[in-house]
Coordinates of C-alpha atoms in Angstrom, one line a residue:
L1 CA 23.1 -90.5 22.7
S2 CA 23.1 -88.1 25.6
T3 CA 25.3 -85.7 23.7
V4 CA 22.8 -85.8 20.8
R5 CA 19.9 -85.2 23.1
S6 CA 21.7 -82.3 24.7
H7 CA 22.4 -80.7 21.3
V8 CA 18.8 -81.1 20.2
Q9 CA 17.6 -79.5 23.5
E10 CA 20.0 -76.6 23.0
T11 CA 18.7 -76.1 19.4
L12 CA 15.1 -76.1 20.6
E13 CA 15.9 -73.5 23.2
V14 CA 17.6 -71.1 20.8
S15 CA 15.4 -68.0 20.9
N16 CA 15.4 -64.3 21.1
P17 CA 12.4 -63.5 23.3
L18 CA 11.6 -59.9 22.3
Y19 CA 12.2 -60.5 18.6
D20 CA 10.3 -63.7 18.6
A21 CA 7.2 -62.1 20.2
L22 CA 7.2 -58.6 18.7
I23 CA 8.7 -59.0 15.2
A24 CA 8.8 -62.5 13.9
P25 CA 5.0 -62.9 13.6
H26 CA 4.9 -59.9 11.2
R27 CA 7.3 -61.3 8.6
G28 CA 5.6 -61.3 5.2
Q29 CA 2.5 -59.6 6.6
G30 CA 1.1 -56.9 4.3
T31 CA -0.9 -55.3 7.1
P32 CA -0.3 -51.6 7.8
F33 CA 2.1 -50.8 10.6
L34 CA 3.4 -47.2 10.5
V35 CA 1.1 -44.6 9.0
M36 CA 3.4 -41.6 8.5
A37 CA 2.7 -37.9 8.9
D38 CA 2.6 -37.5 5.1
G39 CA 0.0 -40.2 4.8
T40 CA 2.3 -42.9 3.4
T41 CA 2.2 -46.4 5.1
L42 CA 4.8 -48.9 5.9
T43 CA 3.5 -52.4 6.2
H44 CA 4.6 -54.9 8.8
A45 CA 6.5 -56.8 6.2
D46 CA 8.2 -53.6 4.9
F47 CA 9.2 -52.7 8.5
V48 CA 10.6 -56.1 9.3
A49 CA 12.7 -56.0 6.1
L50 CA 13.9 -52.5 6.9
A51 CA 14.9 -53.6 10.4
G52 CA 16.7 -56.6 8.7
T53 CA 18.8 -54.2 6.6
Y54 CA 19.9 -52.4 9.8
A55 CA 20.7 -55.7 11.4
S56 CA 23.0 -56.5 8.4
A57 CA 24.6 -53.1 8.7
L58 CA 25.3 -53.6 12.4
D59 CA 26.8 -57.0 11.6
K60 CA 29.0 -55.5 8.9
L61 CA 30.2 -52.9 11.5
G62 CA 31.2 -55.7 13.8
V63 CA 28.5 -55.4 16.4
A64 CA 28.1 -58.6 18.3
A65 CA 25.5 -59.9 20.8
G66 CA 25.8 -57.8 24.0
D67 CA 27.5 -54.8 22.4
R68 CA 26.0 -51.4 23.1
V69 CA 24.6 -49.3 20.3
A70 CA 24.0 -45.7 21.4
V71 CA 21.7 -43.5 19.5
H72 CA 21.1 -39.7 19.7
I73 CA 18.7 -39.3 16.8
Q74 CA 15.3 -37.9 15.8
K75 CA 12.2 -40.0 15.7
S76 CA 11.6 -41.8 12.3
A77 CA 10.6 -45.1 10.9
D78 CA 14.3 -45.9 10.4
A79 CA 15.0 -45.0 14.1
L80 CA 12.5 -47.6 15.2
A81 CA 13.8 -50.1 12.7
L82 CA 17.3 -49.6 14.1
Y83 CA 16.0 -50.6 17.6
V84 CA 14.6 -53.8 16.1
G85 CA 17.8 -54.4 14.1
C86 CA 19.7 -54.3 17.5
L87 CA 17.3 -56.9 18.9
Q88 CA 17.9 -59.1 15.8
V89 CA 21.7 -59.1 16.2
G90 CA 21.4 -59.3 20.0
A91 CA 22.9 -55.9 20.7
V92 CA 21.9 -53.7 23.6
Y93 CA 20.0 -50.6 22.5
L94 CA 20.9 -47.4 24.2
P95 CA 18.6 -44.5 23.4
L96 CA 19.7 -41.0 24.5
N97 CA 17.5 -37.9 24.9
T98 CA 17.7 -35.7 21.9
A99 CA 18.1 -32.7 24.2
Y100 CA 21.4 -33.9 25.6
T101 CA 24.4 -31.7 25.0
P102 CA 27.9 -33.0 23.9
T103 CA 29.1 -32.6 27.5
E104 CA 26.3 -34.9 28.7
L105 CA 26.7 -37.4 25.8
S106 CA 30.4 -37.8 26.5
Y107 CA 29.6 -39.5 29.9
F108 CA 27.0 -41.9 28.4
I109 CA 29.3 -43.0 25.6
A110 CA 32.3 -43.6 27.9
D111 CA 30.3 -45.2 30.7
S112 CA 28.4 -47.6 28.4
D113 CA 31.5 -48.7 26.4
A114 CA 29.4 -48.3 23.3
S115 CA 30.6 -50.0 20.1
V116 CA 28.6 -47.8 17.7
F117 CA 27.2 -44.3 18.2
V118 CA 24.5 -43.0 15.8
C119 CA 23.9 -39.2 15.9
D120 CA 22.2 -36.6 13.9
P121 CA 24.3 -35.3 10.9
Q122 CA 24.0 -31.8 12.2
E123 CA 25.9 -32.6 15.4
V124 CA 28.5 -34.9 13.9
N125 CA 31.3 -32.2 14.3
D126 CA 30.4 -31.7 18.0
V127 CA 30.4 -35.4 18.9
A128 CA 33.2 -36.7 16.6
P129 CA 35.8 -36.0 19.3
I130 CA 33.7 -38.1 21.8
A131 CA 33.6 -41.0 19.4
S132 CA 37.3 -40.7 18.7
E133 CA 38.3 -40.5 22.4
N134 CA 36.2 -43.7 23.2
D135 CA 37.2 -45.6 20.0
V136 CA 33.5 -45.8 19.0
I137 CA 32.3 -46.2 15.4
L138 CA 30.3 -43.0 14.5
K139 CA 27.4 -43.1 12.1
T140 CA 24.6 -40.6 11.3
M141 CA 20.8 -40.7 10.8
D142 CA 18.6 -37.7 10.2
A143 CA 14.9 -37.1 10.9
T144 CA 14.1 -38.8 7.5
G145 CA 16.2 -41.8 8.3
H146 CA 19.0 -40.9 5.9
G147 CA 22.6 -40.7 6.8
S148 CA 25.8 -42.7 6.8
L149 CA 24.2 -45.7 8.5
K150 CA 21.5 -45.8 5.8
D151 CA 24.2 -45.7 3.3
E152 CA 25.7 -48.9 4.9
T153 CA 22.5 -50.8 4.2
S154 CA 22.2 -49.9 0.5
A155 CA 24.2 -52.9 -0.9
L156 CA 23.3 -55.3 1.9
P157 CA 20.7 -58.0 1.9
V158 CA 17.9 -58.3 4.5
R159 CA 19.4 -60.2 7.4
E160 CA 17.4 -63.4 8.1
E161 CA 19.5 -64.8 11.0
I162 CA 18.4 -63.9 14.5
A163 CA 20.9 -63.9 17.3
S164 CA 20.1 -66.2 20.2
R165 CA 19.4 -64.4 23.5
G166 CA 18.1 -65.5 26.8
A167 CA 15.3 -64.1 28.9
D168 CA 17.8 -62.5 31.3
D169 CA 20.1 -61.1 28.6
I170 CA 20.1 -57.3 28.4
A171 CA 18.0 -55.8 25.6
A172 CA 18.3 -52.1 26.5
L173 CA 20.3 -49.8 28.6
L174 CA 18.5 -46.7 29.8
Y175 CA 20.2 -44.0 31.8
T176 CA 18.4 -42.3 34.6
S177 CA 19.7 -39.4 36.6
G178 CA 21.5 -40.2 39.9
T179 CA 21.2 -38.4 43.2
T180 CA 25.0 -38.2 43.4
G181 CA 25.0 -36.4 40.0
R182 CA 26.2 -39.5 38.2
S183 CA 23.7 -41.0 35.8
K184 CA 22.9 -44.7 36.3
G185 CA 22.4 -47.1 33.4
A186 CA 19.3 -49.3 34.1
M187 CA 19.8 -52.8 32.5
L188 CA 16.5 -54.0 31.1
T189 CA 16.3 -57.6 30.0
H190 CA 14.2 -59.4 27.4
R191 CA 12.1 -60.7 30.2
N192 CA 11.6 -57.3 31.7
L193 CA 10.3 -55.7 28.5
L194 CA 8.3 -58.6 27.1
S195 CA 6.5 -59.3 30.4
N196 CA 5.5 -55.7 30.6
A197 CA 4.2 -55.6 27.0
E198 CA 2.2 -58.8 27.6
A199 CA 0.6 -57.5 30.8
L200 CA -0.3 -54.1 29.2
V201 CA -1.8 -55.6 26.1
D202 CA -4.0 -57.8 28.3
I203 CA -5.2 -55.2 30.9
W204 CA -5.6 -52.4 28.4
H205 CA -7.4 -54.7 25.9
F206 CA -5.2 -53.9 22.9
T207 CA -5.8 -55.9 19.7
D208 CA -4.8 -55.8 16.0
R209 CA -7.9 -53.7 15.4
D210 CA -6.5 -50.8 17.5
V211 CA -4.8 -47.8 15.8
L212 CA -2.5 -46.0 18.2
L213 CA -1.8 -42.3 17.8
H214 CA 1.9 -42.1 18.6
A215 CA 3.2 -38.6 19.2
L216 CA 5.7 -39.5 21.9
P217 CA 9.5 -39.4 21.6
I218 CA 11.2 -42.8 21.3
F219 CA 14.3 -42.1 23.3
H220 CA 12.1 -42.6 26.4
S221 CA 10.6 -45.8 27.9
H222 CA 7.1 -44.5 27.4
G223 CA 7.2 -44.0 23.6
L224 CA 9.6 -46.9 22.8
F225 CA 8.8 -49.7 25.2
V226 CA 5.2 -49.0 26.3
A227 CA 3.6 -47.6 23.1
S228 CA 5.7 -49.3 20.4
N229 CA 6.2 -52.7 22.1
V230 CA 2.5 -52.9 23.0
T231 CA 1.4 -52.1 19.5
L232 CA 3.9 -54.6 18.0
L233 CA 2.7 -57.3 20.3
A234 CA -1.0 -56.6 19.6
G235 CA -0.4 -56.4 15.8
G236 CA -2.1 -53.1 15.0
P237 CA -0.8 -50.0 13.3
M238 CA 0.5 -46.7 14.7
I239 CA 0.0 -43.2 13.4
W240 CA 3.7 -42.2 13.6
L241 CA 4.0 -38.5 14.3
P242 CA 7.5 -36.9 14.7
K243 CA 6.3 -35.0 17.8
F244 CA 3.3 -33.7 19.5
D245 CA 1.5 -30.9 17.7
A246 CA -2.0 -30.1 18.7
D247 CA -3.2 -29.2 15.2
T248 CA -1.8 -32.5 13.8
V249 CA -3.1 -34.6 16.6
I250 CA -6.6 -33.1 16.2
A251 CA -6.5 -33.7 12.5
R252 CA -5.3 -37.4 12.8
L253 CA -7.4 -38.4 15.9
P254 CA -10.4 -39.6 13.8
E255 CA -8.1 -42.3 12.4
A256 CA -7.1 -43.6 15.8
T257 CA -8.7 -45.7 18.5
A258 CA -6.1 -45.2 21.3
M259 CA -3.7 -42.5 22.4
M260 CA -0.8 -42.6 24.9
G261 CA 0.6 -39.3 26.1
V262 CA 2.0 -37.2 29.0
P263 CA -0.2 -34.8 30.9
T264 CA 1.1 -31.9 28.8
F265 CA -0.5 -33.5 25.7
Y266 CA -3.9 -33.5 27.4
T267 CA -3.7 -30.0 28.8
R268 CA -2.8 -28.6 25.4
L269 CA -5.6 -30.4 23.7
L270 CA -8.0 -29.1 26.3
D271 CA -6.9 -25.5 25.5
D272 CA -8.2 -26.0 21.9
D273 CA -12.0 -25.6 21.4
R274 CA -11.9 -28.1 18.5
F275 CA -11.1 -30.9 21.0
D276 CA -14.6 -32.0 22.1
R277 CA -16.9 -34.9 22.6
A278 CA -17.7 -35.2 18.9
L279 CA -14.0 -35.5 17.9
T280 CA -13.3 -38.2 20.5
E281 CA -16.5 -40.2 20.6
H282 CA -15.0 -43.0 18.5
M283 CA -11.9 -43.4 20.7
R284 CA -11.5 -46.5 22.9
V285 CA -8.9 -45.2 25.4
F286 CA -6.7 -42.3 26.4
I287 CA -3.7 -43.3 28.6
S288 CA -1.4 -40.9 30.5
G289 CA 1.9 -41.4 32.3
S290 CA 5.5 -40.2 32.8
A291 CA 4.4 -37.4 35.1
P292 CA 1.5 -36.9 37.6
L293 CA -1.8 -36.0 36.0
L294 CA -3.5 -33.3 38.0
A295 CA -7.0 -34.2 39.2
E296 CA -8.2 -31.0 37.7
T297 CA -7.0 -32.1 34.2
H298 CA -8.6 -35.5 34.7
D299 CA -12.0 -34.0 35.6
R300 CA -11.8 -31.3 32.8
F301 CA -11.0 -34.0 30.3
A302 CA -14.0 -36.2 31.4
A303 CA -16.4 -33.2 31.3
R304 CA -15.2 -32.2 27.8
T305 CA -15.0 -35.6 26.1
G306 CA -16.9 -38.1 28.2
H307 CA -13.6 -40.1 28.5
R308 CA -11.8 -40.7 31.8
I309 CA -8.1 -40.8 31.2
L310 CA -6.4 -44.0 32.2
E311 CA -3.4 -43.1 34.4
R312 CA -0.6 -45.5 35.1
Y313 CA 2.7 -45.4 36.9
G314 CA 6.1 -46.6 35.9
M315 CA 9.8 -46.0 36.1
T316 CA 12.9 -46.4 33.9
E317 CA 14.0 -49.3 36.0
T318 CA 10.7 -51.1 36.0
S319 CA 8.7 -50.0 33.0
M320 CA 5.0 -50.1 34.1
N321 CA 4.1 -51.1 37.7
T322 CA 0.5 -50.1 38.2
S323 CA -2.5 -49.0 36.2
N324 CA -6.0 -47.7 36.8
P325 CA -8.5 -50.3 35.6
Y326 CA -9.8 -50.5 32.0
D327 CA -13.1 -51.8 33.3
G328 CA -13.9 -50.1 36.6
P329 CA -13.5 -46.7 38.2
R330 CA -10.4 -44.6 37.0
R331 CA -9.8 -42.5 40.0
A332 CA -8.2 -39.1 39.6
G333 CA -5.1 -38.6 41.7
T334 CA -4.4 -42.4 41.8
V335 CA -2.3 -44.7 39.7
G336 CA -4.6 -47.7 40.2
F337 CA -3.5 -51.2 41.1
P338 CA -0.3 -53.3 40.5
L339 CA -0.2 -55.1 37.2
P340 CA -1.2 -58.7 37.3
D341 CA 2.4 -60.0 37.6
V342 CA 3.6 -57.2 39.9
E343 CA 3.7 -56.9 43.7
A344 CA 3.6 -53.5 45.3
K345 CA 3.8 -52.5 48.9
V346 CA 4.2 -49.3 50.9
C347 CA 7.0 -49.6 53.4
N348 CA 8.6 -47.8 56.3
P349 CA 11.7 -46.1 54.8
E350 CA 13.8 -46.9 57.8
T351 CA 12.8 -50.5 58.6
G352 CA 11.4 -51.7 55.4
E353 CA 8.3 -53.1 57.1
T354 CA 5.0 -53.0 55.3
L355 CA 2.8 -50.1 56.5
P356 CA -1.0 -50.3 57.2
T357 CA -3.5 -49.1 54.7
G358 CA -3.7 -45.3 54.4
E359 CA -0.2 -44.6 55.8
I360 CA 2.5 -42.9 53.7
G361 CA 5.8 -44.7 53.0
V362 CA 8.2 -45.6 50.3
L363 CA 6.7 -47.8 47.5
E364 CA 8.5 -51.0 46.7
V365 CA 7.8 -53.2 43.7
R366 CA 8.6 -56.8 42.6
G367 CA 7.9 -58.6 39.4
P368 CA 9.4 -59.8 36.1
N369 CA 9.4 -56.1 35.0
V370 CA 12.0 -55.1 37.5
F371 CA 15.4 -54.4 36.0
K372 CA 18.5 -56.5 36.3
G373 CA 20.5 -53.7 38.0
Y374 CA 22.6 -50.7 37.3
W375 CA 25.3 -50.9 34.7
K376 CA 28.7 -51.2 36.4
M377 CA 27.2 -50.0 39.7
P378 CA 26.9 -53.1 42.0
E379 CA 26.9 -51.0 45.1
K380 CA 24.0 -48.8 43.9
T381 CA 22.2 -51.9 42.7
A382 CA 22.5 -53.4 46.2
E383 CA 21.2 -50.2 47.8
E384 CA 18.0 -50.0 45.7
L385 CA 17.3 -53.7 44.7
R386 CA 16.7 -55.9 47.7
E387 CA 17.9 -59.5 47.8
N388 CA 14.2 -60.6 47.8
G389 CA 13.6 -58.9 44.5
F390 CA 11.8 -55.8 45.7
F391 CA 13.0 -52.5 44.1
I392 CA 12.9 -49.5 46.3
T393 CA 11.4 -46.9 44.0
G394 CA 12.0 -43.9 46.3
D395 CA 8.5 -42.6 45.6
L396 CA 6.3 -41.9 48.5
A397 CA 2.9 -43.6 48.3
K398 CA -0.2 -44.8 50.1
V399 CA -2.9 -47.4 49.4
D400 CA -6.5 -46.7 50.2
S401 CA -9.1 -49.1 51.5
D402 CA -10.0 -50.2 48.0
G403 CA -6.4 -50.9 47.0
Y404 CA -5.8 -47.9 44.8
I405 CA -2.3 -46.6 45.0
S406 CA -1.5 -42.8 45.1
I407 CA 1.9 -41.4 44.6
V408 CA 2.0 -38.5 47.1
G409 CA 5.5 -37.4 46.9
R410 CA 9.0 -38.4 45.8
G411 CA 12.0 -39.3 47.9
K412 CA 15.3 -38.0 46.8
D413 CA 13.6 -34.8 45.6
L414 CA 13.1 -36.0 42.1
I415 CA 11.5 -33.4 39.8
I416 CA 9.3 -34.6 36.8
S417 CA 8.9 -31.9 34.2
G418 CA 7.0 -32.6 31.0
G419 CA 7.5 -36.3 31.6
Y420 CA 11.3 -36.1 32.1
N421 CA 13.0 -37.2 35.3
I422 CA 15.3 -34.6 36.8
Y423 CA 17.5 -35.1 39.8
P424 CA 18.4 -31.9 41.5
K425 CA 21.9 -33.0 42.6
E426 CA 23.1 -33.2 39.1
I427 CA 22.1 -29.6 38.4
E428 CA 23.4 -28.5 41.8
L429 CA 26.9 -29.9 41.1
F430 CA 26.9 -28.0 37.8
L431 CA 25.8 -24.7 39.4
D432 CA 28.2 -24.9 42.3
D433 CA 31.1 -24.8 39.9
L434 CA 30.1 -21.6 38.2
P435 CA 31.7 -18.2 38.9
G436 CA 30.4 -16.5 42.0
V437 CA 28.3 -19.4 43.3
F438 CA 29.1 -20.6 46.8
E439 CA 26.3 -23.2 46.9
S440 CA 23.0 -24.0 45.3
A441 CA 19.8 -25.9 45.8
V442 CA 17.4 -27.0 43.1
V443 CA 13.7 -27.7 43.7
G444 CA 10.6 -28.3 41.6
A445 CA 7.7 -25.8 41.5
P446 CA 4.2 -26.4 40.1
H447 CA 3.8 -25.5 36.5
P448 CA 0.4 -25.6 34.7
D449 CA 1.8 -27.2 31.5
F450 CA 4.8 -29.3 32.5
G451 CA 3.6 -30.4 35.9
E452 CA 6.7 -29.1 37.5
S453 CA 9.5 -26.8 36.5
V454 CA 13.1 -26.4 37.8
V455 CA 13.9 -23.5 40.2
A456 CA 17.5 -22.9 41.3
V457 CA 18.3 -21.1 44.5
L458 CA 21.8 -19.7 44.5
V459 CA 24.0 -18.4 47.4
P460 CA 26.9 -16.1 46.3
E461 CA 30.4 -16.4 47.5
V462 CA 31.5 -13.8 50.0
G463 CA 32.0 -10.5 48.2
A464 CA 30.8 -11.9 44.9
T465 CA 27.9 -10.9 42.7
I466 CA 26.2 -13.6 40.7
D467 CA 25.5 -12.8 37.0
I468 CA 22.3 -14.6 36.2
G469 CA 23.0 -14.0 32.5
V470 CA 26.3 -15.9 32.7
I471 CA 24.6 -18.7 34.6
E472 CA 21.8 -19.0 32.0
A473 CA 24.3 -19.0 29.1
E474 CA 26.4 -21.8 30.8
A475 CA 23.2 -23.8 31.4
R476 CA 22.2 -23.5 27.7
D477 CA 25.5 -24.8 26.7
K478 CA 25.9 -27.6 29.2
L479 CA 22.5 -28.8 30.2
A480 CA 19.6 -30.4 28.2
G481 CA 16.7 -28.0 27.9
F482 CA 14.4 -29.9 30.2
K483 CA 17.0 -29.7 33.0
R484 CA 17.7 -26.0 32.8
P485 CA 16.2 -23.8 35.6
R486 CA 13.4 -21.7 34.4
H487 CA 13.7 -19.3 37.4
F488 CA 16.6 -18.3 39.7
E489 CA 16.4 -17.0 43.2
I490 CA 19.4 -15.5 45.1
L491 CA 19.5 -15.9 48.9
T492 CA 22.2 -15.1 51.4
A493 CA 22.0 -18.6 52.9
L494 CA 20.1 -21.8 52.4
P495 CA 17.6 -22.9 55.1
R496 CA 19.0 -25.8 57.2
N497 CA 17.9 -28.0 60.0
T498 CA 19.9 -28.6 63.2
M499 CA 21.8 -31.4 61.4
G500 CA 22.8 -29.0 58.6
K501 CA 20.6 -30.6 56.0
V502 CA 19.1 -28.2 53.5
Q503 CA 15.4 -27.9 54.1
K504 CA 14.1 -28.2 50.6
N505 CA 10.4 -28.2 51.7
T506 CA 11.0 -24.7 53.1
L507 CA 12.7 -23.6 49.9
R508 CA 9.8 -24.9 47.8
D509 CA 7.4 -22.9 50.0
Q510 CA 9.5 -19.8 49.6
V511 CA 9.9 -19.9 45.8
Q512 CA 6.4 -21.2 44.7
T513 CA 4.7 -17.8 44.8
V514 CA 7.5 -16.1 42.9
F515 CA 7.8 -18.9 40.4
R516 CA 4.1 -19.1 39.6
R517 CA 4.2 -15.4 38.9
S518 CA 7.1 -15.7 36.5
A519 CA 5.6 -18.8 34.8
S520 CA 2.4 -16.9 34.1

C-alpha cells in the first residue's frame, strides 16, 4: 500500500513549472498571440502547436531533458516557438547574441556541451567546423523561421507529451561576460524565471487585455524572459516586430497598450516629432531597462507624452530585482523598490555589512529570482553567491530615505552600451595580443544614444607603432559589434596608483572630452 501511495504521489507531482504556467493554459485557445509585422496573426493555439512540432523535432534529434540547445538565430515566431519546444522536452535553452562572431561562438558551444546548435543559414559554413569539433548536431533557421530544423518538423506530429521538470531544474543558460575574460554561463531555473514573471505581471498590472509592442531581441533576458514570459503568463497578445524601427513603432503604437524597451528606443522616439501626446494617450505603460535611463530622457518623455517611464533594474543572473512603482511616484535616476519576493541591501564591499541609508556600497539581492550558479564554475559561484543566498551584484548603489534604490556606479568596470553588458577585461585581453600593443585599458564613455560606448586606450611596445586600421579590422573580425571600441587613444603609459593598479577613473576623465567630440 505504501508503494502505491508513493507512486500516486510521484504521479501527482509530475510537472514542468514554466510550461505548465506559460503554455499549457493556451492549448486550444483561438485568441490572438503574435501579431506579425505583415499584419498576420498567430493564435495561442497555433503557437502552442508550432512549439509542439519543434518539441517533436528535438526529440527526433535525440535531445533529452537537461541537454543544452544553443541558438544563434534571428527573431521570428519560430524562434520563440523553439524556446517553448525546449521547455516542453525539458531541454536547457541557450540563446546567443546574433552579433557574436564564430570565434566567440566556438567558446560557448564548447563550454556548454551543447547537443544541438541552430544557426542562421548564411553562417552555416563559418560555424560548421565548430559543430564538427564539438560533435554537435547543426541545424539552421532563418529570419522567416525556415531552414533545416523546420524541415525536420514537416512530417512530425505535434508533440503532446511534456517532460517532467522540477522547480530547481535548469530551464536556460545565459552567458554573461566575465572580468577574467572568460564568459560565465548563468544557470536559470524554472523557479527563477516563473517567480519573476509572476511578480512582474502582478506589480505592472498586466492582464489578457494588454497588447505589448515587442521590438526587443530575444537572445537577451529582457526580450525573452521579461517581455515574452510576462505576456504569456498574462495571456495577451504581442505585436511581434523583428527589430526596433522608429517608423514601424510609431505606426503600430496605436494598436498597443504597453511597451518595453531600452533607453535607446525612447531617445530615438523623442527625436521624431510624430511621437507626441496624441499618439501615446491610449498607452497604459512604458517600461525601460537593460541600461541606465538618463534623468533628462525621463523628464523629456514626460513633458512630451504625459507618461513617466517605469524604470526597473535586473541582471542576467537574477532577471528583475527592482522596479519603480506602477502606482506611485516614478523617480528619475532611481530603479525603485525590490520586487515583492526580493530582498535588496547595500553593503560594505570589504565586510559585507549592511550600510546606513544614503551611503554608497555594493548591492546584494536575494530571492527566488536569483540564479542557481555559474555553469561549471563552482569557484566563481562561491565568490559571488553567498551561502545565505544573497548574490553580490557588483553594482554600486544607495537607498534614499523613502526606500528608492539608485544605481550610482558599477564595480568591476562593467560597461552597458545599448542595453548590452560589456566587461572591459575580455576586450583588453584581445587587444593585448595584437601587433604593436604592449598593454591596453578599456573604459566606457557617455554616449547620447547608447548610454555608454567603448573606448580603448593603447600603449605601444617599445619602438613599435600601432596601426589603428589593423586594430579596427581585427576587432571587426573577432568581436561582436557592440563590444568593438568606437574610439581609440594611444598613450605612452597607463595611469597607475602606488600599488600598480590602472586608474580607470583617471582614464575616463582623460578620454571623455575627446570621445564626446568624436561621437558627435
